[in-house]
XYZ file of C-alpha atoms in Angstrom:
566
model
C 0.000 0.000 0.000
C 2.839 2.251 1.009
C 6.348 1.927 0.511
C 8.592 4.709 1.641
C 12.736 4.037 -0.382
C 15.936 5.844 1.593
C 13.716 8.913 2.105
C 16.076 11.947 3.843
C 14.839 15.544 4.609
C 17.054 18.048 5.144
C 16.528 21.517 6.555
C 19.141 24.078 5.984
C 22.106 22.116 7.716
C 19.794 19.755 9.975
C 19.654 16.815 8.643
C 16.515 15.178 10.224
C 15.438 11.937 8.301
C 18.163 9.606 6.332
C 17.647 7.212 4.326
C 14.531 5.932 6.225
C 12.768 2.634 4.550
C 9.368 0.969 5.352
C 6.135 -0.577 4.686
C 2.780 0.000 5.397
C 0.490 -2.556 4.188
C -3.480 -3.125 4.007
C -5.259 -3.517 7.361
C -2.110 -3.278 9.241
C -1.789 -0.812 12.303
C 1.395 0.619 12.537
C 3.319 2.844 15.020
C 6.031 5.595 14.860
C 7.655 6.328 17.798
C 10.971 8.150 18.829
C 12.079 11.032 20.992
C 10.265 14.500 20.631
C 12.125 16.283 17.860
C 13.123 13.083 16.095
C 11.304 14.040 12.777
C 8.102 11.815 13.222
C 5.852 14.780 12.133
C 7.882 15.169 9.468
C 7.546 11.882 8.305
C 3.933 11.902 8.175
C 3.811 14.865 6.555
C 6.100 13.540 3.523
C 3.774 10.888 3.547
C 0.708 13.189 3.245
C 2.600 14.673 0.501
C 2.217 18.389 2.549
C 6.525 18.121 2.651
C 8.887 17.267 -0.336
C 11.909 14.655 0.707
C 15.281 15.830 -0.035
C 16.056 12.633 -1.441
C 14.257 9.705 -2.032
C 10.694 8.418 -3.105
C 7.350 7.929 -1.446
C 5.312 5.078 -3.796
C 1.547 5.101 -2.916
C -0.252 1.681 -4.301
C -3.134 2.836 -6.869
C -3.025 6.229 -5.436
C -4.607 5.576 -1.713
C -6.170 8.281 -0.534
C -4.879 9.073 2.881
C -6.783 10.939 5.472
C -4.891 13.177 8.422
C -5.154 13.890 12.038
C -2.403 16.328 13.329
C -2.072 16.723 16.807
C -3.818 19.560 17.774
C -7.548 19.801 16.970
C -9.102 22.799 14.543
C -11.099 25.475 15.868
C -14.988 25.246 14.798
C -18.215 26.733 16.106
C -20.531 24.671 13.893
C -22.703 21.916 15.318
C -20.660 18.809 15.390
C -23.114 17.082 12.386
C -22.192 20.081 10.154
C -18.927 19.319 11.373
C -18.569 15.747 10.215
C -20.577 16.299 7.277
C -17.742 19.117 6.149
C -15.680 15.368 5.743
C -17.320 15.409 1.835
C -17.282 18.966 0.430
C -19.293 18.456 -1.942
C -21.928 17.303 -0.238
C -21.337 20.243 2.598
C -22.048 22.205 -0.393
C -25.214 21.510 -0.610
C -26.107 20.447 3.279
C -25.679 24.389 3.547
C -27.500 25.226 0.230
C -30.101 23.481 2.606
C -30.083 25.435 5.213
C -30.176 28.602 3.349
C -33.253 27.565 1.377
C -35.553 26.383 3.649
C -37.839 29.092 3.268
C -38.140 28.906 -0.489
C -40.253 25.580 -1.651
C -38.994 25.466 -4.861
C -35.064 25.941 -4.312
C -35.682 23.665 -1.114
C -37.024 20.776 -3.058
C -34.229 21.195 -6.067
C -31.416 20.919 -3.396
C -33.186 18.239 -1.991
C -32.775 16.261 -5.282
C -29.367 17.585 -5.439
C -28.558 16.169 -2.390
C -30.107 13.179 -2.927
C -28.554 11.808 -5.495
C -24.819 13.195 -4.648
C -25.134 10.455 -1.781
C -26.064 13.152 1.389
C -28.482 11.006 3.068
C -26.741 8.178 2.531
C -23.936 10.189 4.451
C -25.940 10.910 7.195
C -27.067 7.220 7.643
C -23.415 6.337 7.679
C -22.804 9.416 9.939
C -25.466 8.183 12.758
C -24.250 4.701 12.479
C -20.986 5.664 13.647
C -21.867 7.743 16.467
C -24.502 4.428 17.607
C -21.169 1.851 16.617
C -18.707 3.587 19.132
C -21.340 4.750 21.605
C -21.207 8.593 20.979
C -24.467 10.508 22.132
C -26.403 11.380 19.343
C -27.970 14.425 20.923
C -24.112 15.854 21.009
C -24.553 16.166 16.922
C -26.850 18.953 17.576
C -24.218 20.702 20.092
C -21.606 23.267 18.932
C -18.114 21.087 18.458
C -16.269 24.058 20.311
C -18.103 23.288 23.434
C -16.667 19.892 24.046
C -13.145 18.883 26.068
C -10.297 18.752 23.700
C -10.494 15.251 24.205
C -13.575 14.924 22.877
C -13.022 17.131 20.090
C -10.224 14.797 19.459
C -12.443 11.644 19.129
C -14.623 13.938 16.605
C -11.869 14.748 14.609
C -11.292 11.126 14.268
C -14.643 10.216 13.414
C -14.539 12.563 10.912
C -11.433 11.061 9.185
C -13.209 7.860 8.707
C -16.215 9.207 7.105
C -13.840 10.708 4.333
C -13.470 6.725 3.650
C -9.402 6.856 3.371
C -7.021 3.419 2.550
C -4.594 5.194 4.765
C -5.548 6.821 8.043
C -2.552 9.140 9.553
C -3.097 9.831 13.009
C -0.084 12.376 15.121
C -0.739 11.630 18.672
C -4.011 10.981 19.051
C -4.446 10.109 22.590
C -4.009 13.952 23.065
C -6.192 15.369 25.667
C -7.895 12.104 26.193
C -8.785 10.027 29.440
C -8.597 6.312 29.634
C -12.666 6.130 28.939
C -11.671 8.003 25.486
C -8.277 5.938 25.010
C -10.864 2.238 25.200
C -13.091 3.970 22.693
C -10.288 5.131 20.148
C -9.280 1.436 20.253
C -12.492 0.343 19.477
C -12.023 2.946 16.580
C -8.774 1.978 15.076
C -9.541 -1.755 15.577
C -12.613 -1.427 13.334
C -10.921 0.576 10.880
C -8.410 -2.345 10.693
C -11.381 -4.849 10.378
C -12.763 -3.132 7.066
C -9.048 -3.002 5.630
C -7.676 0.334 6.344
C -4.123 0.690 7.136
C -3.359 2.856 9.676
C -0.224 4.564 10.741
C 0.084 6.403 14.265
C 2.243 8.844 16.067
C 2.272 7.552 20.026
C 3.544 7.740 22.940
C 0.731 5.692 24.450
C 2.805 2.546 25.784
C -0.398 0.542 26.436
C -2.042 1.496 23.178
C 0.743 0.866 21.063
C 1.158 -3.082 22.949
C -2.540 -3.714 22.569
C -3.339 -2.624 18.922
C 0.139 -2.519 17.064
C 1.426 -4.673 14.306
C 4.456 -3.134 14.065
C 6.305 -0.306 15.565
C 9.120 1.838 13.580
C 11.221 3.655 16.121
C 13.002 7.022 14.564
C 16.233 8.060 16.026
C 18.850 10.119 15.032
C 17.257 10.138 11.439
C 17.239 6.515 10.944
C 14.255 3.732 10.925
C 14.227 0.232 13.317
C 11.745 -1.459 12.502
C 10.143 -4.328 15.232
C 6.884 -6.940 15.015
C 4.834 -6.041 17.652
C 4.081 -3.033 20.112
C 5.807 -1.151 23.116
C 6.971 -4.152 24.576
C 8.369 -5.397 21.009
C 10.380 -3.019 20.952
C 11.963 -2.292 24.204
C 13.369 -5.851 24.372
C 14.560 -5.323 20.303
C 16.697 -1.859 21.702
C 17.539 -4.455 24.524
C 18.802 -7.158 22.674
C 20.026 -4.589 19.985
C 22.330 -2.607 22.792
C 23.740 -5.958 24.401
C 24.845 -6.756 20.504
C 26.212 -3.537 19.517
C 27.773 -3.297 23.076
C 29.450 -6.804 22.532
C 30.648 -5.489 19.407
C 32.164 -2.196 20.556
C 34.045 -3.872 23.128
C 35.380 -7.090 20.563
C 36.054 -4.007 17.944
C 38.173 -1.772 20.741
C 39.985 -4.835 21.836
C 41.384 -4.977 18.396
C 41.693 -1.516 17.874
C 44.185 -2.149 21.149
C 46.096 -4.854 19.168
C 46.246 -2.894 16.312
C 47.648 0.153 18.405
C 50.475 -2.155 19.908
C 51.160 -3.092 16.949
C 51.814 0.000 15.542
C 53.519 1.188 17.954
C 56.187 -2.445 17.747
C 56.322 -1.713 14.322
C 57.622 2.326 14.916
C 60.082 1.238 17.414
C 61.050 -1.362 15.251
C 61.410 0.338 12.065
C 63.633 3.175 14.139
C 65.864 0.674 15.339
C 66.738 -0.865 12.307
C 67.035 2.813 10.978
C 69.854 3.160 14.131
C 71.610 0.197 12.887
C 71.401 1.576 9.238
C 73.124 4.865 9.932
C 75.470 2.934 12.499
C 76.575 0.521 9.340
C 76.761 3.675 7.227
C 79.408 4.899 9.471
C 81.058 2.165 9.790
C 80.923 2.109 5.889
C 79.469 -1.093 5.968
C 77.115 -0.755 2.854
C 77.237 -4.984 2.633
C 74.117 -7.611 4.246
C 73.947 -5.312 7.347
C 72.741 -1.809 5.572
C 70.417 -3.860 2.823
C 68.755 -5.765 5.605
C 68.697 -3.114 7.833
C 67.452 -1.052 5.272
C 64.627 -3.866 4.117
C 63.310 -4.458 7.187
C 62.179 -0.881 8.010
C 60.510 -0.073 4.690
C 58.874 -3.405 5.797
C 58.000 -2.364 8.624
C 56.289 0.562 7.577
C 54.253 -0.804 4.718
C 53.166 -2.889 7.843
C 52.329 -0.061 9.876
C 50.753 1.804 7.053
C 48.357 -1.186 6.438
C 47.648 -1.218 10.362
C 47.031 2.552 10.623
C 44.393 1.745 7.553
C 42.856 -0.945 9.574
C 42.733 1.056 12.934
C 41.110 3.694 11.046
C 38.105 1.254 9.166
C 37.482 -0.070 12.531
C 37.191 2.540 14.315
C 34.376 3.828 11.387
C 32.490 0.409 11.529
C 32.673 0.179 15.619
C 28.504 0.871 16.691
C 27.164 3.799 18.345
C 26.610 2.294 21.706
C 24.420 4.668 23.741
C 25.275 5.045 27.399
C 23.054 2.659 29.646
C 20.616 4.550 31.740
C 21.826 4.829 35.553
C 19.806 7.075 37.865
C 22.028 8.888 40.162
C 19.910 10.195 43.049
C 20.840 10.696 46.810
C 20.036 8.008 48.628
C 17.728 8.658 51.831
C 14.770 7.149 54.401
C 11.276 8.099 54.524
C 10.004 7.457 58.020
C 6.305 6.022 57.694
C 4.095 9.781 58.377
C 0.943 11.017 57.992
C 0.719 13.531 55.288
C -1.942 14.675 54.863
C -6.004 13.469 56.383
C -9.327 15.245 54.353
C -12.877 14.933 55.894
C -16.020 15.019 54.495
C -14.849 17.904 51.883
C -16.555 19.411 49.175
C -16.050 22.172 46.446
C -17.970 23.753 44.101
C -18.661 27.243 41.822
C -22.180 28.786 41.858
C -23.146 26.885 38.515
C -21.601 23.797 39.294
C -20.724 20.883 41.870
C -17.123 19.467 41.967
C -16.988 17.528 44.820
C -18.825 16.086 47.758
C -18.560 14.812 51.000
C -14.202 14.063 49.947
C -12.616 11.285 52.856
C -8.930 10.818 52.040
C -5.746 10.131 54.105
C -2.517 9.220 53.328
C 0.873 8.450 54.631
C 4.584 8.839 53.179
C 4.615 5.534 52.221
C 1.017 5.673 50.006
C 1.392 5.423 46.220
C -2.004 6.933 45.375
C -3.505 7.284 41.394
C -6.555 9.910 41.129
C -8.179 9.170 37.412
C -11.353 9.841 36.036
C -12.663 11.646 33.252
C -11.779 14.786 31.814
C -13.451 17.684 33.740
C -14.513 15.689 36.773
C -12.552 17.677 39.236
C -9.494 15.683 39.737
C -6.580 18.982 39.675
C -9.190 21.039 41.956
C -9.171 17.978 44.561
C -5.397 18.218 44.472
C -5.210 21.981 44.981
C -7.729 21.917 47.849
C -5.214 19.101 49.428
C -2.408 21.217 48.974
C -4.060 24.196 50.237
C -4.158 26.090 47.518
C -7.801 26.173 47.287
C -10.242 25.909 50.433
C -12.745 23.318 50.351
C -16.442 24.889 50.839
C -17.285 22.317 53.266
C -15.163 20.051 55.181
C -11.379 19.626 57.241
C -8.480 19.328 55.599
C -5.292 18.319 58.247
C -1.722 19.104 57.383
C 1.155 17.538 58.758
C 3.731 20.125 58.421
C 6.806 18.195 59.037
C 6.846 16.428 56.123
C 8.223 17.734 53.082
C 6.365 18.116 50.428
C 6.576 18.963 46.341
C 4.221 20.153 44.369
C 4.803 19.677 40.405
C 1.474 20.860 38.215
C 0.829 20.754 34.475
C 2.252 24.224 33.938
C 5.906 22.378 35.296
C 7.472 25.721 34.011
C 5.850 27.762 37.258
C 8.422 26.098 39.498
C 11.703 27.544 37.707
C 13.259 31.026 37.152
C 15.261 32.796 34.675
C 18.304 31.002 33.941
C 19.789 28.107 32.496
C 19.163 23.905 33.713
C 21.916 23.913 35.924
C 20.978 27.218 37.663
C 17.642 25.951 38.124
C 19.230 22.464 39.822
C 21.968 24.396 42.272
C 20.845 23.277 45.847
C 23.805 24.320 48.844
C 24.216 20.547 49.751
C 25.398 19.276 46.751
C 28.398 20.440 44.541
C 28.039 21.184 41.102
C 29.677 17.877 40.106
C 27.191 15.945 41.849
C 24.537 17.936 40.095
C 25.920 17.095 36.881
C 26.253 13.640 37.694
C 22.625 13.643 38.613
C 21.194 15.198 35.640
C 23.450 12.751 33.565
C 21.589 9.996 35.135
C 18.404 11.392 34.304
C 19.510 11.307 30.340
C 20.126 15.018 30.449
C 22.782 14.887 27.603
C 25.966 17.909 28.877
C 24.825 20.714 25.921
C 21.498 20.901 28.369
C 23.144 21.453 31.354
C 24.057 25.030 30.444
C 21.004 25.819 28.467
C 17.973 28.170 29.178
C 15.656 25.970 31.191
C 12.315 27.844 29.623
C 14.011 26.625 26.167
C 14.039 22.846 27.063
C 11.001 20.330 25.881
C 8.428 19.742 28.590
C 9.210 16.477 29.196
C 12.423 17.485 30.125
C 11.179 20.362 32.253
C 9.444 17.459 34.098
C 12.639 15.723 34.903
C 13.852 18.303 35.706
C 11.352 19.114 38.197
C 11.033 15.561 39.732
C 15.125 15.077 39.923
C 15.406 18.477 41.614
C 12.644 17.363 44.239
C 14.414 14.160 44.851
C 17.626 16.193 45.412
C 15.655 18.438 48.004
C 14.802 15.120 49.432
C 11.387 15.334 49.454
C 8.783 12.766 51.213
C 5.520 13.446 49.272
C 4.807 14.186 45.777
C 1.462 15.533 44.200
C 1.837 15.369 40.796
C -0.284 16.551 38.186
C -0.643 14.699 34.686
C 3.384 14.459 34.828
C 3.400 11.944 31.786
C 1.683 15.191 29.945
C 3.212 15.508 26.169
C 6.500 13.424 27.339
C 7.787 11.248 24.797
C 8.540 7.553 25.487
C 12.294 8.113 26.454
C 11.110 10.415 28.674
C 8.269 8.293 30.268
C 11.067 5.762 31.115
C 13.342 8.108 33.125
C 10.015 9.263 34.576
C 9.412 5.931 35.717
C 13.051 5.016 36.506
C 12.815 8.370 38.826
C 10.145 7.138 40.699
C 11.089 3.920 41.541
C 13.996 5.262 42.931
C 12.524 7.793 44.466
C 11.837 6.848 48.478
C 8.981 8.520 48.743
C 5.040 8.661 48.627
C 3.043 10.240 46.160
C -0.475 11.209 45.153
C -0.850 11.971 41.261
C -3.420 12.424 38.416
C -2.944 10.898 35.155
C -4.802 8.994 31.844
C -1.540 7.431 31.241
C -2.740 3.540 31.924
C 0.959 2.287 31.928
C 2.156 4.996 34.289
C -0.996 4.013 36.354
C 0.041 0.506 36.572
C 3.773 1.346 37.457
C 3.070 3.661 40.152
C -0.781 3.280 41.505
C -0.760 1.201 44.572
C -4.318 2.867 45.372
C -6.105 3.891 43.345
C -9.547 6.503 43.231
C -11.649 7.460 40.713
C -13.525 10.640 40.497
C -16.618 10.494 38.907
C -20.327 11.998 39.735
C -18.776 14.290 42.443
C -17.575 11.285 44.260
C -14.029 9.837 44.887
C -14.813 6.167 44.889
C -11.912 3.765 45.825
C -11.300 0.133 43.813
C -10.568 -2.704 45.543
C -8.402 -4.883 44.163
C -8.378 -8.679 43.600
C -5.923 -11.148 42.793
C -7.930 -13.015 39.863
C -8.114 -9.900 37.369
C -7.166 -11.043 33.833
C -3.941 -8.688 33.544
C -4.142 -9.137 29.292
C -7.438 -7.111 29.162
C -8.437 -3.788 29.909
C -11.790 -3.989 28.356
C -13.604 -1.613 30.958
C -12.382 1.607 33.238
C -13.096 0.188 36.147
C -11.551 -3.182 35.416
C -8.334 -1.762 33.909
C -8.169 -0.043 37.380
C -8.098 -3.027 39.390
C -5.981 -4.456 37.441
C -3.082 -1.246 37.575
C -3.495 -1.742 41.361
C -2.034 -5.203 41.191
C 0.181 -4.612 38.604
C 1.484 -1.768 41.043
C 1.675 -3.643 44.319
C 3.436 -6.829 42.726
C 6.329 -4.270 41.174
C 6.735 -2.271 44.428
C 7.477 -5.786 46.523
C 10.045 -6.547 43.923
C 12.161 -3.662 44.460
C 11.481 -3.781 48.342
């Protein structure tokens, strides 16, 4: 279907694609992952045929039609039908001669005809069985599209893609903005699509998504394409297996490099010495077997050492990039077992609108607590009345203040000031070296150490954030939706962090595999009511076929890792 040859894209003197290969084939799901900034947008957009390549050729079978989501959704006031009708503009053209004839019989009934026959109603019928096949309200197709969460924008966006009927459906992150009720329903969406025999290719970061729907997963980095069977899980023991290789290598390559070095240097110390007993036989004006041997054996010897400096040179050009292994450096300190912080019978609310009611929480140092739910449902406004930076309308709210706690919310750039990473790190107990070691650890590579922190991704703002709170030595964490636009190298130092860190920690996220890491409790806010899940041991860990059950199920998942590294 699609078939992508040694495609590089160039801009100015950044190279950021070379010579990347694949295939995408019919009714296949397949991922593209990589760091942020690794030219995955890029790449879709080549394929879209909205970028030229520098070099190379992008062959589409029959000339697919391709339909694209980009990551962030459009602005649009219309009613959300209007919306997903725009998907054929032709008949759009018409819907609205519709609209604007209504009031004249004759002009009414000629659109009517019009669109008729052009397929309109047949659009509609398609339109309304999609919203009924993935369980979309069909009173939201009278509502404007602008009023909805961006999440559910997003799944409208989607749903409009598929009525355009494409071969090839493009999708740049689009777990954006959604919560894990959305993330179910867009696999119900892509799974379909790959039941009717539409390919489709997906930006993610979504670890869970990408092991439960993938085929195959290309991973872009550093310009270049590895391509794995499978998902997330694929492909992390691939870059496994793949660094033990190259690292086995490296280290068979420098060992000869080492011989060949030796070598060379035998061969210089040789050569001289034969040139000493040269010039010695010369003086002695012994031009006989002495001289011409003498005299043999070092041009010998440096043809030798030529041929050796050639081979020390080719294998030092074929020995693998071997990326460092990741080794979190934090300090190491205990938590004593405290109460943090204890919430009774608390509720919140603005004059139009209920949050919460009747809140009971409590939680110690040691607690590993996940707050999920939908979008909108109150979650960050719970968190800021814990923290105190809201008052609760109702209710207690007991703070233990000797226990030191960190704060890190979705706007992570709040918590630094002017100046560059490093400034941002400096804390009196530790020396700068320290620091640096730190932030090495955390796959902060030595060009960001000196760079403005406000210029730095967000992922790595979050890092940044967490590390420094570990360095502070913090015993409680509320964290806000930290796994927020991070890319999947990112996630994993997020989650290598954690587990190092001694800590407890209350957080809100949608991120199902950052649930199931970290969530030994877990709460869900829904209906203005924080309802806990209890856990049991029989919970089929392959599924995740409802909220509630996936929830269980991250609870276990949690508790089983944490009594590993215990």
């Amino acid at each position: 279907m699609l078939h992508l040859k040694q495609i590089c894209k160039s801009f100015g003197s950044n190279d950021i694609l070379e010579n990347v290969n694949f295939d995408i084939d019919t009714g296949e799901v397949v991922a593209l992952v990589g760091p942020n900034g690794s030219g995955k947008t890029t790449l879709l957009n080549i394929i879209r045929g909205e970028l030229k390549p520098t070099k190379g050729n992008v062959v589409l079978k029959n000339n697919i039609t391709i339909s694209f989501v980009p990551q962030e959704n459009p602005k649009n006031d219309a009613p959300v039908k209007e919306y997903l009708i725009k998907s054929n503009p032709e008949i759009y053209k018409i819907y609205k001669a519709l609209e604007q004839t209504r009031n004249n019989p004759v002009d009414y009934a000629n659109n009517v005809n019009k669109y008729y026959e052009i397929g309109g109603y047949e659009l509609e019928d398609k339109l309304i069985k999609t919203v009924n096949r993935f369980n979309f309200d069909p009173d939201d197709l009278t509502k404007p599209y602008n009023i909805f969460s961006e999440g559910q924008k997003r799944l409208w966006t989607i749903l409009r893609a598929l009525l355009e009927e494409p071969e090839l459906l493009l999708l740049d992150e689009p777990t954006n903005h959604l919560d894990i009720e959305m993330c179910l329903k867009l696999e119900k969406i892509i799974n379909y699509s790959k039941t009717e025999g539409k390919a489709v290719l997906m930006v993610s970061h979504d670890r869970v998504l990408l092991d439960r729907i993938v085929d195959r997963t290309y991973y872009l980095r550093r310009g270049e394409v590895i391509s794995v069977a499978g998902g997330y899980s694929q492909m992390l023991e691939h870059l496994n297996q793949s660094f033990i290789a190259r690292q086995k290598k490296a280290k068979e390559i420098q060992k000869k490099i080492n011989q060949l070095e030796n070598e060379i240097t035998q061969r210089k110390n040789w050569a001289g010495q034969k040139e000493s007993e040269k010039r010695i036989a010369d003086k002695v004006q012994n031009k006989g077997f002495i001289g011409h041997k003498s005299a043999k054996l070092a041009k010998r010897a440096k043809v030798v050492e030529k041929r050796a400096n050639e081979m020390l040179n080719e294998l030092k050009e074929t020995r693998p990039f071997v990326e460092k292994a990741l080794s979190i450096e934090v300090p190491k300190y205990n938590v004593d077992n405290k109460g943090v912080t204890e919430a009774k019978e608390i509720s919140f609310g603005f004059p139009d609108k209920e949050i919460f009611t009747k809140v009971n929480l409590s939680f110690t140092t040691k607690d590993r607590i996940g707050i999920i739910g939908k979008n909108g449902s109150g979650k960050t406004t719970l968190m800021r009345c814990l923290i105190g930076e809201l008052k609760p309308d109702e209710g207690i709210i007991r703070k233990n203040k000797g226990v030191r706690c960190r704060y890190i919310p979705q706007n992570v750039q709040k918590l630094f000031k002017k100046g560059t990473l490093l400034d941002n790190m400096r804390i009196p107990s530790y020396d700068e070296t320290y620091i640096r070691k730190a932030l090495g650890g955390a796959k902060f590579r030595k060009e960001k150490v000196h760079q403005d922190i406000f210029t730095l991704s967000y992922g790595e703002q979050m890092r940044a954030a967490i590390l420094k709170a570990i360095l502070d030595k913090a015993e409680f964490l509320f964290l806000d939706e930290p796994t927020n636009h991070l890319d999947i190298e990112s996630l994993e130092v997020l989650d290598d962090l954690l587990n190092e860190y001694p800590g407890g920690m209350l957080f809100i996220s949608h991120d199902r595999h950052f649930i199931a890491e970290h969530g030994e409790k877990l709460f869900s806010l829904e209906a203005c009511q924080l309802k806990q899940f209890i856990t049991k041991t029989n919970i089929d860990t392959a599924k995740f076929k409802e909220m509630s059950e996936f929830s269980k199920e991250a609870v276990e998942l949690a508790r089983k890792r944490r009594q590993k590294t215990e």
